[in-house]
């Protein structure tokens, strides 16, 4: 799948584990307000993040650890001088590059009805055993699907919840292994964060996801390049509910109603310390947006719809040019 380079907007990011500065992220062409505030929420992960990613969850990745050197062979007669010069220090090897598996998530072919207003609900940082099941029950009762950007550490602890997310028709994306700021990492560190999450998601859901959301929405040129090289779609959002900050239901509801436009992506969370209001908000905004004529889709369905619209517009333009 060709990576979609989407509208670049100044993001008000959340998924908060630590405060951070303003970043830019690739996002679907949606309307975006630049005056929203950054978050500083700090939900605790189910396991200690970043302690030793290469050993957590039994995942073994390629590392730069040099092989153990063999003991020096006894010096032969007449070679004492040469033997004395033999170094016992193993050679310093360059880091072994980490390679990502190609996405194996089934392709989505979604063509919306003419004039349909599409919107995608997304939930970051989970899954967990408290808020995720409540969110899933609301989505199921409303007969809609959403996209869950999951963190590897949480995936490892809540495998049954991952299976439920998939079984109920929702989409799963990669949100890194331990929620590090990927814009501050080097190539191998970025690849390690994505790969470890890939492995755990694949173990629970049976596919490697195509969509990735950077923690905090923090995106660097290197991250964009890596995602493009590995056929991944880097996804941002257009409406930040600020549920991570414990915003009131009334405030979040007004925010969603004011700032949601066709093709929009709404950011919420399924794991964190202040999400009781998220569970109360969700059925309300589903009702509000349905009353406004919106159709709820997953992020990949939204991407497919936009690709279809672009292809049709291109064909129409070519047809018009040929008639001149």
PDB file of C-alpha atoms in Angstrom:
ATOM      1  CA  UNK A   1       0.000   0.000   0.000  1.00  0.00           C
ATOM      2  CA  UNK A   2       1.397   3.405  -0.907  1.00  0.00           C
ATOM      3  CA  UNK A   3       1.817   5.590   2.136  1.00  0.00           C
ATOM      4  CA  UNK A   4      -0.595   8.459   2.171  1.00  0.00           C
ATOM      5  CA  UNK A   5       1.063  11.765   2.975  1.00  0.00           C
ATOM      6  CA  UNK A   6      -1.763  13.601   4.608  1.00  0.00           C
ATOM      7  CA  UNK A   7      -2.464  17.207   5.441  1.00  0.00           C
ATOM      8  CA  UNK A   8       0.150  18.620   7.753  1.00  0.00           C
ATOM      9  CA  UNK A   9      -1.447  20.474  10.644  1.00  0.00           C
ATOM     10  CA  UNK A  10      -0.159  21.956  13.846  1.00  0.00           C
ATOM     11  CA  UNK A  11      -1.273  19.417  16.370  1.00  0.00           C
ATOM     12  CA  UNK A  12      -2.566  19.752  19.854  1.00  0.00           C
ATOM     13  CA  UNK A  13      -1.435  16.395  21.064  1.00  0.00           C
ATOM     14  CA  UNK A  14      -2.300  14.247  23.976  1.00  0.00           C
ATOM     15  CA  UNK A  15      -1.759  10.561  24.789  1.00  0.00           C
ATOM     16  CA  UNK A  16      -0.044  12.109  27.727  1.00  0.00           C
ATOM     17  CA  UNK A  17       2.634  10.499  29.765  1.00  0.00           C
ATOM     18  CA  UNK A  18       4.865  13.573  30.073  1.00  0.00           C
ATOM     19  CA  UNK A  19       4.744  17.252  29.093  1.00  0.00           C
ATOM     20  CA  UNK A  20       6.182  18.089  25.725  1.00  0.00           C
ATOM     21  CA  UNK A  21       6.659  20.885  23.255  1.00  0.00           C
ATOM     22  CA  UNK A  22       4.693  21.628  20.060  1.00  0.00           C
ATOM     23  CA  UNK A  23       5.197  19.157  17.240  1.00  0.00           C
ATOM     24  CA  UNK A  24       3.837  18.566  13.780  1.00  0.00           C
ATOM     25  CA  UNK A  25       2.264  15.360  12.550  1.00  0.00           C
ATOM     26  CA  UNK A  26       0.887  13.972   9.340  1.00  0.00           C
ATOM     27  CA  UNK A  27      -2.867  14.004   9.409  1.00  0.00           C
ATOM     28  CA  UNK A  28      -5.766  13.294   7.122  1.00  0.00           C
ATOM     29  CA  UNK A  29      -6.968  16.427   5.375  1.00  0.00           C
ATOM     30  CA  UNK A  30      -9.265  17.677   8.075  1.00  0.00           C
ATOM     31  CA  UNK A  31      -9.910  21.089   9.518  1.00  0.00           C
ATOM     32  CA  UNK A  32      -7.620  21.829  12.410  1.00  0.00           C
ATOM     33  CA  UNK A  33      -7.611  24.531  15.048  1.00  0.00           C
ATOM     34  CA  UNK A  34      -4.147  25.727  15.996  1.00  0.00           C
ATOM     35  CA  UNK A  35      -5.198  27.265  19.284  1.00  0.00           C
ATOM     36  CA  UNK A  36      -5.784  24.062  21.199  1.00  0.00           C
ATOM     37  CA  UNK A  37      -3.441  23.391  24.095  1.00  0.00           C
ATOM     38  CA  UNK A  38      -0.895  20.619  24.418  1.00  0.00           C
ATOM     39  CA  UNK A  39      -1.463  18.061  27.117  1.00  0.00           C
ATOM     40  CA  UNK A  40       0.566  17.122  30.107  1.00  0.00           C
ATOM     41  CA  UNK A  41      -1.311  14.061  31.265  1.00  0.00           C
ATOM     42  CA  UNK A  42       0.705  11.222  32.705  1.00  0.00           C
ATOM     43  CA  UNK A  43      -1.254   7.945  32.773  1.00  0.00           C
ATOM     44  CA  UNK A  44       0.775   5.112  34.229  1.00  0.00           C
ATOM     45  CA  UNK A  45       1.370   2.108  32.018  1.00  0.00           C
ATOM     46  CA  UNK A  46       0.608  -1.386  33.213  1.00  0.00           C
ATOM     47  CA  UNK A  47       4.303  -2.158  33.356  1.00  0.00           C
ATOM     48  CA  UNK A  48       7.380  -0.037  33.844  1.00  0.00           C
ATOM     49  CA  UNK A  49       8.044   1.545  30.463  1.00  0.00           C
ATOM     50  CA  UNK A  50      11.448   1.826  28.882  1.00  0.00           C
ATOM     51  CA  UNK A  51      13.238  -0.241  31.540  1.00  0.00           C
ATOM     52  CA  UNK A  52      14.673  -2.710  29.044  1.00  0.00           C
ATOM     53  CA  UNK A  53      12.506  -3.000  25.925  1.00  0.00           C
ATOM     54  CA  UNK A  54      14.712  -5.678  24.378  1.00  0.00           C
ATOM     55  CA  UNK A  55      13.928  -8.109  27.208  1.00  0.00           C
ATOM     56  CA  UNK A  56      10.306  -7.280  28.042  1.00  0.00           C
ATOM     57  CA  UNK A  57       7.637  -9.752  26.961  1.00  0.00           C
ATOM     58  CA  UNK A  58      10.189 -12.262  25.774  1.00  0.00           C
ATOM     59  CA  UNK A  59      10.865 -10.371  22.562  1.00  0.00           C
ATOM     60  CA  UNK A  60      14.360 -10.661  21.189  1.00  0.00           C
ATOM     61  CA  UNK A  61      15.524  -8.071  18.699  1.00  0.00           C
ATOM     62  CA  UNK A  62      18.770  -7.692  16.814  1.00  0.00           C
ATOM     63  CA  UNK A  63      21.276  -5.753  18.899  1.00  0.00           C
ATOM     64  CA  UNK A  64      24.776  -4.471  18.597  1.00  0.00           C
ATOM     65  CA  UNK A  65      26.129  -6.865  21.270  1.00  0.00           C
ATOM     66  CA  UNK A  66      29.380  -8.289  19.901  1.00  0.00           C
ATOM     67  CA  UNK A  67      29.935 -12.065  19.888  1.00  0.00           C
ATOM     68  CA  UNK A  68      31.957 -13.578  22.689  1.00  0.00           C
ATOM     69  CA  UNK A  69      35.571 -13.908  21.694  1.00  0.00           C
ATOM     70  CA  UNK A  70      37.243 -17.298  21.719  1.00  0.00           C
ATOM     71  CA  UNK A  71      40.225 -17.780  24.015  1.00  0.00           C
ATOM     72  CA  UNK A  72      43.525 -17.118  22.293  1.00  0.00           C
ATOM     73  CA  UNK A  73      45.177 -20.307  21.052  1.00  0.00           C
ATOM     74  CA  UNK A  74      48.523 -21.183  22.662  1.00  0.00           C
ATOM     75  CA  UNK A  75      51.376 -19.538  20.848  1.00  0.00           C
ATOM     76  CA  UNK A  76      53.473 -21.809  18.727  1.00  0.00           C
ATOM     77  CA  UNK A  77      57.208 -21.968  19.187  1.00  0.00           C
ATOM     78  CA  UNK A  78      58.977 -18.986  17.751  1.00  0.00           C
ATOM     79  CA  UNK A  79      55.882 -16.767  17.822  1.00  0.00           C
ATOM     80  CA  UNK A  80      56.080 -15.467  21.383  1.00  0.00           C
ATOM     81  CA  UNK A  81      56.517 -11.900  20.172  1.00  0.00           C
ATOM     82  CA  UNK A  82      53.467 -12.160  17.913  1.00  0.00           C
ATOM     83  CA  UNK A  83      51.427 -13.808  20.659  1.00  0.00           C
ATOM     84  CA  UNK A  84      52.298 -10.983  23.004  1.00  0.00           C
ATOM     85  CA  UNK A  85      50.801  -8.536  20.563  1.00  0.00           C
ATOM     86  CA  UNK A  86      47.498 -10.438  20.202  1.00  0.00           C
ATOM     87  CA  UNK A  87      44.563  -8.351  21.466  1.00  0.00           C
ATOM     88  CA  UNK A  88      41.897 -10.008  23.614  1.00  0.00           C
ATOM     89  CA  UNK A  89      39.458  -7.122  23.059  1.00  0.00           C
ATOM     90  CA  UNK A  90      36.597  -8.146  20.763  1.00  0.00           C
ATOM     91  CA  UNK A  91      36.097  -5.959  17.705  1.00  0.00           C
ATOM     92  CA  UNK A  92      33.556  -3.139  17.969  1.00  0.00           C
ATOM     93  CA  UNK A  93      30.737  -3.976  15.589  1.00  0.00           C
ATOM     94  CA  UNK A  94      28.256  -1.490  14.133  1.00  0.00           C
ATOM     95  CA  UNK A  95      24.643  -1.820  15.315  1.00  0.00           C
ATOM     96  CA  UNK A  96      22.701  -4.519  13.504  1.00  0.00           C
ATOM     97  CA  UNK A  97      19.815  -2.752  11.744  1.00  0.00           C
ATOM     98  CA  UNK A  98      16.332  -3.666  12.944  1.00  0.00           C
ATOM     99  CA  UNK A  99      13.939  -4.567  10.145  1.00  0.00           C
ATOM    100  CA  UNK A 100      10.180  -4.192  10.290  1.00  0.00           C
ATOM    101  CA  UNK A 101       7.858  -6.805   8.879  1.00  0.00           C
ATOM    102  CA  UNK A 102       5.609  -5.615   6.090  1.00  0.00           C
ATOM    103  CA  UNK A 103       2.072  -4.789   7.234  1.00  0.00           C
ATOM    104  CA  UNK A 104      -0.223  -7.791   7.016  1.00  0.00           C
ATOM    105  CA  UNK A 105      -3.420  -6.006   8.052  1.00  0.00           C
ATOM    106  CA  UNK A 106      -6.127  -6.850   5.497  1.00  0.00           C
ATOM    107  CA  UNK A 107      -6.607  -4.145   2.895  1.00  0.00           C
ATOM    108  CA  UNK A 108      -9.708  -2.002   3.287  1.00  0.00           C
ATOM    109  CA  UNK A 109     -11.841  -1.191   0.258  1.00  0.00           C
ATOM    110  CA  UNK A 110     -14.400   1.331   1.420  1.00  0.00           C
ATOM    111  CA  UNK A 111     -16.523   3.436  -0.885  1.00  0.00           C
ATOM    112  CA  UNK A 112     -18.922   5.709   1.002  1.00  0.00           C
ATOM    113  CA  UNK A 113     -22.338   6.735  -0.187  1.00  0.00           C
ATOM    114  CA  UNK A 114     -22.383   9.895  -2.238  1.00  0.00           C
ATOM    115  CA  UNK A 115     -22.371  12.931  -0.012  1.00  0.00           C
ATOM    116  CA  UNK A 116     -21.643  10.952   3.141  1.00  0.00           C
ATOM    117  CA  UNK A 117     -20.011  12.831   6.019  1.00  0.00           C
ATOM    118  CA  UNK A 118     -17.393  10.562   7.550  1.00  0.00           C
ATOM    119  CA  UNK A 119     -15.743  10.765  10.957  1.00  0.00           C
ATOM    120  CA  UNK A 120     -13.403   8.401  12.807  1.00  0.00           C
ATOM    121  CA  UNK A 121     -13.289   7.870  16.555  1.00  0.00           C
ATOM    122  CA  UNK A 122      -9.850   6.893  17.892  1.00  0.00           C
ATOM    123  CA  UNK A 123      -8.685   5.717  21.309  1.00  0.00           C
ATOM    124  CA  UNK A 124      -5.036   5.802  22.401  1.00  0.00           C
ATOM    125  CA  UNK A 125      -2.759   4.239  25.037  1.00  0.00           C
ATOM    126  CA  UNK A 126      -4.735   1.067  25.842  1.00  0.00           C
ATOM    127  CA  UNK A 127      -5.982  -1.440  26.160  1.00  0.00           C
ATOM    128  CA  UNK A 128      -6.767  -1.795  29.845  1.00  0.00           C
ATOM    129  CA  UNK A 129      -9.226  -3.707  31.995  1.00  0.00           C
ATOM    130  CA  UNK A 130     -11.290  -0.755  33.199  1.00  0.00           C
ATOM    131  CA  UNK A 131     -12.137   1.788  30.497  1.00  0.00           C
ATOM    132  CA  UNK A 132     -11.557  -0.265  27.340  1.00  0.00           C
ATOM    133  CA  UNK A 133     -14.377  -2.760  28.021  1.00  0.00           C
ATOM    134  CA  UNK A 134     -16.815   0.058  28.790  1.00  0.00           C
ATOM    135  CA  UNK A 135     -15.866   1.875  25.588  1.00  0.00           C
ATOM    136  CA  UNK A 136     -16.240  -1.318  23.563  1.00  0.00           C
ATOM    137  CA  UNK A 137     -19.693  -1.957  25.002  1.00  0.00           C
ATOM    138  CA  UNK A 138     -20.834   1.553  24.026  1.00  0.00           C
ATOM    139  CA  UNK A 139     -19.484   1.154  20.487  1.00  0.00           C
ATOM    140  CA  UNK A 140     -21.158  -2.228  20.105  1.00  0.00           C
ATOM    141  CA  UNK A 141     -24.505  -0.936  21.389  1.00  0.00           C
ATOM    142  CA  UNK A 142     -24.254   1.989  18.961  1.00  0.00           C
ATOM    143  CA  UNK A 143     -23.355  -0.387  16.101  1.00  0.00           C
ATOM    144  CA  UNK A 144     -20.252   1.554  15.130  1.00  0.00           C
ATOM    145  CA  UNK A 145     -16.550   0.777  14.892  1.00  0.00           C
ATOM    146  CA  UNK A 146     -13.544   2.785  16.050  1.00  0.00           C
ATOM    147  CA  UNK A 147      -9.749   2.613  15.851  1.00  0.00           C
ATOM    148  CA  UNK A 148      -7.587   1.754  18.849  1.00  0.00           C
ATOM    149  CA  UNK A 149      -3.936   2.827  18.788  1.00  0.00           C
ATOM    150  CA  UNK A 150      -2.404   0.420  21.263  1.00  0.00           C
ATOM    151  CA  UNK A 151       0.804   0.517  23.315  1.00  0.00           C
ATOM    152  CA  UNK A 152       2.904  -2.658  23.345  1.00  0.00           C
ATOM    153  CA  UNK A 153       3.241  -2.865  27.128  1.00  0.00           C
ATOM    154  CA  UNK A 154      -0.547  -2.721  27.491  1.00  0.00           C
ATOM    155  CA  UNK A 155      -1.069  -5.227  24.682  1.00  0.00           C
ATOM    156  CA  UNK A 156       1.163  -7.673  26.526  1.00  0.00           C
ATOM    157  CA  UNK A 157      -0.933  -7.380  29.698  1.00  0.00           C
ATOM    158  CA  UNK A 158      -4.392  -7.358  28.105  1.00  0.00           C
ATOM    159  CA  UNK A 159      -4.315  -9.894  25.304  1.00  0.00           C
ATOM    160  CA  UNK A 160      -7.940 -10.918  25.781  1.00  0.00           C
ATOM    161  CA  UNK A 161      -9.018  -7.296  25.441  1.00  0.00           C
ATOM    162  CA  UNK A 162      -7.080  -7.026  22.173  1.00  0.00           C
ATOM    163  CA  UNK A 163      -8.927 -10.055  20.886  1.00  0.00           C
ATOM    164  CA  UNK A 164     -12.229  -8.463  21.831  1.00  0.00           C
ATOM    165  CA  UNK A 165     -11.338  -5.193  20.078  1.00  0.00           C
ATOM    166  CA  UNK A 166     -10.717  -7.113  16.870  1.00  0.00           C
ATOM    167  CA  UNK A 167     -13.647  -9.529  17.245  1.00  0.00           C
ATOM    168  CA  UNK A 168     -16.107  -6.642  17.522  1.00  0.00           C
ATOM    169  CA  UNK A 169     -14.964  -5.146  14.220  1.00  0.00           C
ATOM    170  CA  UNK A 170     -12.727  -2.357  15.459  1.00  0.00           C
ATOM    171  CA  UNK A 171      -9.350  -1.468  13.989  1.00  0.00           C
ATOM    172  CA  UNK A 172      -6.004  -1.702  15.776  1.00  0.00           C
ATOM    173  CA  UNK A 173      -3.025   0.567  15.198  1.00  0.00           C
ATOM    174  CA  UNK A 174       0.540   0.751  16.520  1.00  0.00           C
ATOM    175  CA  UNK A 175       1.196   3.396  19.203  1.00  0.00           C
ATOM    176  CA  UNK A 176       4.786   2.288  19.996  1.00  0.00           C
ATOM    177  CA  UNK A 177       6.001  -0.183  22.594  1.00  0.00           C
ATOM    178  CA  UNK A 178       6.438   2.057  25.627  1.00  0.00           C
ATOM    179  CA  UNK A 179       5.065   5.464  24.563  1.00  0.00           C
ATOM    180  CA  UNK A 180       8.419   7.158  24.037  1.00  0.00           C
ATOM    181  CA  UNK A 181       8.710  10.409  22.113  1.00  0.00           C
ATOM    182  CA  UNK A 182       9.756   8.946  18.755  1.00  0.00           C
ATOM    183  CA  UNK A 183      10.854  12.336  17.434  1.00  0.00           C
ATOM    184  CA  UNK A 184      13.794  12.252  19.859  1.00  0.00           C
ATOM    185  CA  UNK A 185      15.029   8.764  18.958  1.00  0.00           C
ATOM    186  CA  UNK A 186      17.516   7.525  16.366  1.00  0.00           C
ATOM    187  CA  UNK A 187      16.626   5.113  13.578  1.00  0.00           C
ATOM    188  CA  UNK A 188      17.194   1.853  15.442  1.00  0.00           C
ATOM    189  CA  UNK A 189      15.413   3.127  18.541  1.00  0.00           C
ATOM    190  CA  UNK A 190      12.356   4.099  16.496  1.00  0.00           C
ATOM    191  CA  UNK A 191      12.365   0.753  14.715  1.00  0.00           C
ATOM    192  CA  UNK A 192      12.672  -1.066  18.041  1.00  0.00           C
ATOM    193  CA  UNK A 193       9.639   0.761  19.462  1.00  0.00           C
ATOM    194  CA  UNK A 194       7.522  -0.038  16.402  1.00  0.00           C
ATOM    195  CA  UNK A 195       8.743  -3.608  15.970  1.00  0.00           C
ATOM    196  CA  UNK A 196       8.149  -4.676  19.561  1.00  0.00           C
ATOM    197  CA  UNK A 197       4.587  -3.358  19.409  1.00  0.00           C
ATOM    198  CA  UNK A 198       4.122  -5.053  15.998  1.00  0.00           C
ATOM    199  CA  UNK A 199       5.168  -8.410  17.427  1.00  0.00           C
ATOM    200  CA  UNK A 200       2.773  -8.198  20.367  1.00  0.00           C
ATOM    201  CA  UNK A 201      -0.164  -6.966  18.278  1.00  0.00           C
ATOM    202  CA  UNK A 202       0.448  -9.700  15.722  1.00  0.00           C
ATOM    203  CA  UNK A 203       0.536 -12.303  18.481  1.00  0.00           C
ATOM    204  CA  UNK A 204      -2.874 -11.263  19.802  1.00  0.00           C
ATOM    205  CA  UNK A 205      -4.662 -10.182  16.628  1.00  0.00           C
ATOM    206  CA  UNK A 206      -2.996 -12.085  13.810  1.00  0.00           C
ATOM    207  CA  UNK A 207      -1.716  -9.174  11.729  1.00  0.00           C
ATOM    208  CA  UNK A 208       0.888  -6.428  11.646  1.00  0.00           C
ATOM    209  CA  UNK A 209      -0.943  -3.078  11.577  1.00  0.00           C
ATOM    210  CA  UNK A 210      -0.521  -0.612   8.745  1.00  0.00           C
ATOM    211  CA  UNK A 211      -1.407   2.514  10.699  1.00  0.00           C
ATOM    212  CA  UNK A 212       0.838   4.141  13.295  1.00  0.00           C
ATOM    213  CA  UNK A 213       0.222   7.035  15.651  1.00  0.00           C
ATOM    214  CA  UNK A 214       3.257   8.663  17.248  1.00  0.00           C
ATOM    215  CA  UNK A 215       3.023   9.243  21.014  1.00  0.00           C
ATOM    216  CA  UNK A 216       2.219  12.895  21.725  1.00  0.00           C
ATOM    217  CA  UNK A 217       1.791  13.370  17.962  1.00  0.00           C
ATOM    218  CA  UNK A 218       5.534  14.080  18.008  1.00  0.00           C
ATOM    219  CA  UNK A 219       6.850  13.533  14.489  1.00  0.00           C
ATOM    220  CA  UNK A 220      10.324  14.083  13.038  1.00  0.00           C
ATOM    221  CA  UNK A 221      11.542  13.958   9.409  1.00  0.00           C
ATOM    222  CA  UNK A 222      13.342  10.705  10.286  1.00  0.00           C
ATOM    223  CA  UNK A 223      10.136   9.144  11.598  1.00  0.00           C
ATOM    224  CA  UNK A 224       8.266  10.153   8.442  1.00  0.00           C
ATOM    225  CA  UNK A 225      10.991   8.609   6.305  1.00  0.00           C
ATOM    226  CA  UNK A 226      10.966   5.348   8.259  1.00  0.00           C
ATOM    227  CA  UNK A 227       7.186   5.076   8.037  1.00  0.00           C
ATOM    228  CA  UNK A 228       7.269   5.711   4.294  1.00  0.00           C
ATOM    229  CA  UNK A 229      10.019   3.141   3.777  1.00  0.00           C
ATOM    230  CA  UNK A 230       7.969   0.559   5.666  1.00  0.00           C
ATOM    231  CA  UNK A 231       4.611   1.251   4.003  1.00  0.00           C
ATOM    232  CA  UNK A 232       2.980   2.622   7.157  1.00  0.00           C
ATOM    233  CA  UNK A 233       0.430   5.409   7.377  1.00  0.00           C
ATOM    234  CA  UNK A 234       1.259   7.949  10.075  1.00  0.00           C
ATOM    235  CA  UNK A 235      -1.988   9.162  11.599  1.00  0.00           C
ATOM    236  CA  UNK A 236      -2.756  12.293  13.600  1.00  0.00           C
ATOM    237  CA  UNK A 237      -6.109  13.815  14.584  1.00  0.00           C
ATOM    238  CA  UNK A 238      -8.255  16.900  14.074  1.00  0.00           C
ATOM    239  CA  UNK A 239     -10.159  17.094  17.358  1.00  0.00           C
ATOM    240  CA  UNK A 240      -8.480  16.572  20.724  1.00  0.00           C
ATOM    241  CA  UNK A 241     -11.155  16.010  23.348  1.00  0.00           C
ATOM    242  CA  UNK A 242      -8.580  16.594  26.111  1.00  0.00           C
ATOM    243  CA  UNK A 243     -10.045  13.711  28.038  1.00  0.00           C
ATOM    244  CA  UNK A 244      -6.541  12.980  29.332  1.00  0.00           C
ATOM    245  CA  UNK A 245      -6.735  16.253  31.276  1.00  0.00           C
ATOM    246  CA  UNK A 246      -9.970  15.307  33.035  1.00  0.00           C
ATOM    247  CA  UNK A 247     -11.994  17.876  31.080  1.00  0.00           C
ATOM    248  CA  UNK A 248     -15.675  18.029  31.929  1.00  0.00           C
ATOM    249  CA  UNK A 249     -18.207  16.193  29.816  1.00  0.00           C
ATOM    250  CA  UNK A 250     -19.887  19.475  28.856  1.00  0.00           C
ATOM    251  CA  UNK A 251     -16.604  21.050  27.754  1.00  0.00           C
ATOM    252  CA  UNK A 252     -15.560  18.038  25.677  1.00  0.00           C
ATOM    253  CA  UNK A 253     -18.975  17.709  24.089  1.00  0.00           C
ATOM    254  CA  UNK A 254     -18.950  21.358  23.024  1.00  0.00           C
ATOM    255  CA  UNK A 255     -15.421  20.949  21.652  1.00  0.00           C
ATOM    256  CA  UNK A 256     -16.381  17.934  19.537  1.00  0.00           C
ATOM    257  CA  UNK A 257     -19.535  19.565  18.188  1.00  0.00           C
ATOM    258  CA  UNK A 258     -17.725  22.782  17.310  1.00  0.00           C
ATOM    259  CA  UNK A 259     -14.598  21.332  15.713  1.00  0.00           C
ATOM    260  CA  UNK A 260     -15.731  18.135  13.983  1.00  0.00           C
ATOM    261  CA  UNK A 261     -15.921  18.396  10.200  1.00  0.00           C
ATOM    262  CA  UNK A 262     -16.317  15.769   7.437  1.00  0.00           C
ATOM    263  CA  UNK A 263     -13.187  13.625   7.230  1.00  0.00           C
ATOM    264  CA  UNK A 264     -12.307  14.369  10.849  1.00  0.00           C
ATOM    265  CA  UNK A 265     -10.511  12.218  13.389  1.00  0.00           C
ATOM    266  CA  UNK A 266     -11.453  12.528  17.051  1.00  0.00           C
ATOM    267  CA  UNK A 267      -8.863  11.715  19.718  1.00  0.00           C
ATOM    268  CA  UNK A 268      -9.813  10.013  22.970  1.00  0.00           C
ATOM    269  CA  UNK A 269      -8.142   7.478  25.248  1.00  0.00           C
ATOM    270  CA  UNK A 270      -8.922   3.971  26.483  1.00  0.00           C
ATOM    271  CA  UNK A 271      -6.335   3.942  29.271  1.00  0.00           C
ATOM    272  CA  UNK A 272      -5.380   6.658  31.738  1.00  0.00           C
ATOM    273  CA  UNK A 273      -6.113   8.081  35.145  1.00  0.00           C
ATOM    274  CA  UNK A 274      -8.842  10.625  34.322  1.00  0.00           C
ATOM    275  CA  UNK A 275     -11.125   8.902  31.838  1.00  0.00           C
ATOM    276  CA  UNK A 276     -14.404   8.507  33.724  1.00  0.00           C
ATOM    277  CA  UNK A 277     -15.715  11.452  31.718  1.00  0.00           C
ATOM    278  CA  UNK A 278     -14.688   9.752  28.457  1.00  0.00           C
ATOM    279  CA  UNK A 279     -17.114   6.924  29.114  1.00  0.00           C
ATOM    280  CA  UNK A 280     -19.873   9.450  29.837  1.00  0.00           C
ATOM    281  CA  UNK A 281     -18.982  11.560  26.802  1.00  0.00           C
ATOM    282  CA  UNK A 282     -18.868   8.812  24.194  1.00  0.00           C
ATOM    283  CA  UNK A 283     -22.600   8.006  23.833  1.00  0.00           C
ATOM    284  CA  UNK A 284     -23.398  11.729  23.811  1.00  0.00           C
ATOM    285  CA  UNK A 285     -21.099  12.642  20.924  1.00  0.00           C
ATOM    286  CA  UNK A 286     -22.165   9.544  18.999  1.00  0.00           C
ATOM    287  CA  UNK A 287     -25.762  10.749  19.300  1.00  0.00           C
ATOM    288  CA  UNK A 288     -24.824  14.352  18.427  1.00  0.00           C
ATOM    289  CA  UNK A 289     -22.824  13.424  15.331  1.00  0.00           C
ATOM    290  CA  UNK A 290     -25.397  10.918  14.103  1.00  0.00           C
ATOM    291  CA  UNK A 291     -28.043  13.651  14.370  1.00  0.00           C
ATOM    292  CA  UNK A 292     -25.788  15.819  12.188  1.00  0.00           C
ATOM    293  CA  UNK A 293     -25.679  13.100   9.551  1.00  0.00           C
ATOM    294  CA  UNK A 294     -22.209  11.689  10.216  1.00  0.00           C
ATOM    295  CA  UNK A 295     -21.193   8.132   9.433  1.00  0.00           C
ATOM    296  CA  UNK A 296     -18.651   6.559  11.782  1.00  0.00           C
ATOM    297  CA  UNK A 297     -15.765   4.709  10.142  1.00  0.00           C
ATOM    298  CA  UNK A 298     -12.364   3.353  11.083  1.00  0.00           C
ATOM    299  CA  UNK A 299      -9.219   5.263  10.145  1.00  0.00           C
ATOM    300  CA  UNK A 300      -8.426   2.830   7.328  1.00  0.00           C
ATOM    301  CA  UNK A 301     -11.949   3.200   5.951  1.00  0.00           C
ATOM    302  CA  UNK A 302     -11.482   6.955   6.042  1.00  0.00           C
ATOM    303  CA  UNK A 303      -8.188   6.627   4.169  1.00  0.00           C
ATOM    304  CA  UNK A 304      -9.803   4.350   1.588  1.00  0.00           C
ATOM    305  CA  UNK A 305     -12.686   6.784   1.093  1.00  0.00           C
ATOM    306  CA  UNK A 306     -10.290   9.666   0.548  1.00  0.00           C
ATOM    307  CA  UNK A 307      -8.221   7.630  -1.899  1.00  0.00           C
ATOM    308  CA  UNK A 308     -11.400   6.766  -3.820  1.00  0.00           C
ATOM    309  CA  UNK A 309     -12.471  10.425  -3.916  1.00  0.00           C
ATOM    310  CA  UNK A 310      -9.025  11.460  -5.119  1.00  0.00           C
ATOM    311  CA  UNK A 311      -9.015   8.831  -7.865  1.00  0.00           C
ATOM    312  CA  UNK A 312     -12.453   9.909  -9.059  1.00  0.00           C
ATOM    313  CA  UNK A 313     -11.438  13.563  -9.080  1.00  0.00           C
ATOM    314  CA  UNK A 314      -8.324  12.737 -11.100  1.00  0.00           C
ATOM    315  CA  UNK A 315     -10.329  10.693 -13.611  1.00  0.00           C
ATOM    316  CA  UNK A 316     -12.866  13.502 -13.977  1.00  0.00           C
ATOM    317  CA  UNK A 317     -10.093  16.009 -14.554  1.00  0.00           C
ATOM    318  CA  UNK A 318      -8.462  13.839 -17.213  1.00  0.00           C
ATOM    319  CA  UNK A 319     -11.793  13.308 -18.915  1.00  0.00           C
ATOM    320  CA  UNK A 320     -12.430  17.048 -18.935  1.00  0.00           C
ATOM    321  CA  UNK A 321      -9.010  17.739 -20.405  1.00  0.00           C
ATOM    322  CA  UNK A 322      -9.451  15.159 -23.154  1.00  0.00           C
ATOM    323  CA  UNK A 323     -12.699  16.828 -24.304  1.00  0.00           C
ATOM    324  CA  UNK A 324     -11.028  20.175 -24.812  1.00  0.00           C
TER     325      UNK A 324
END
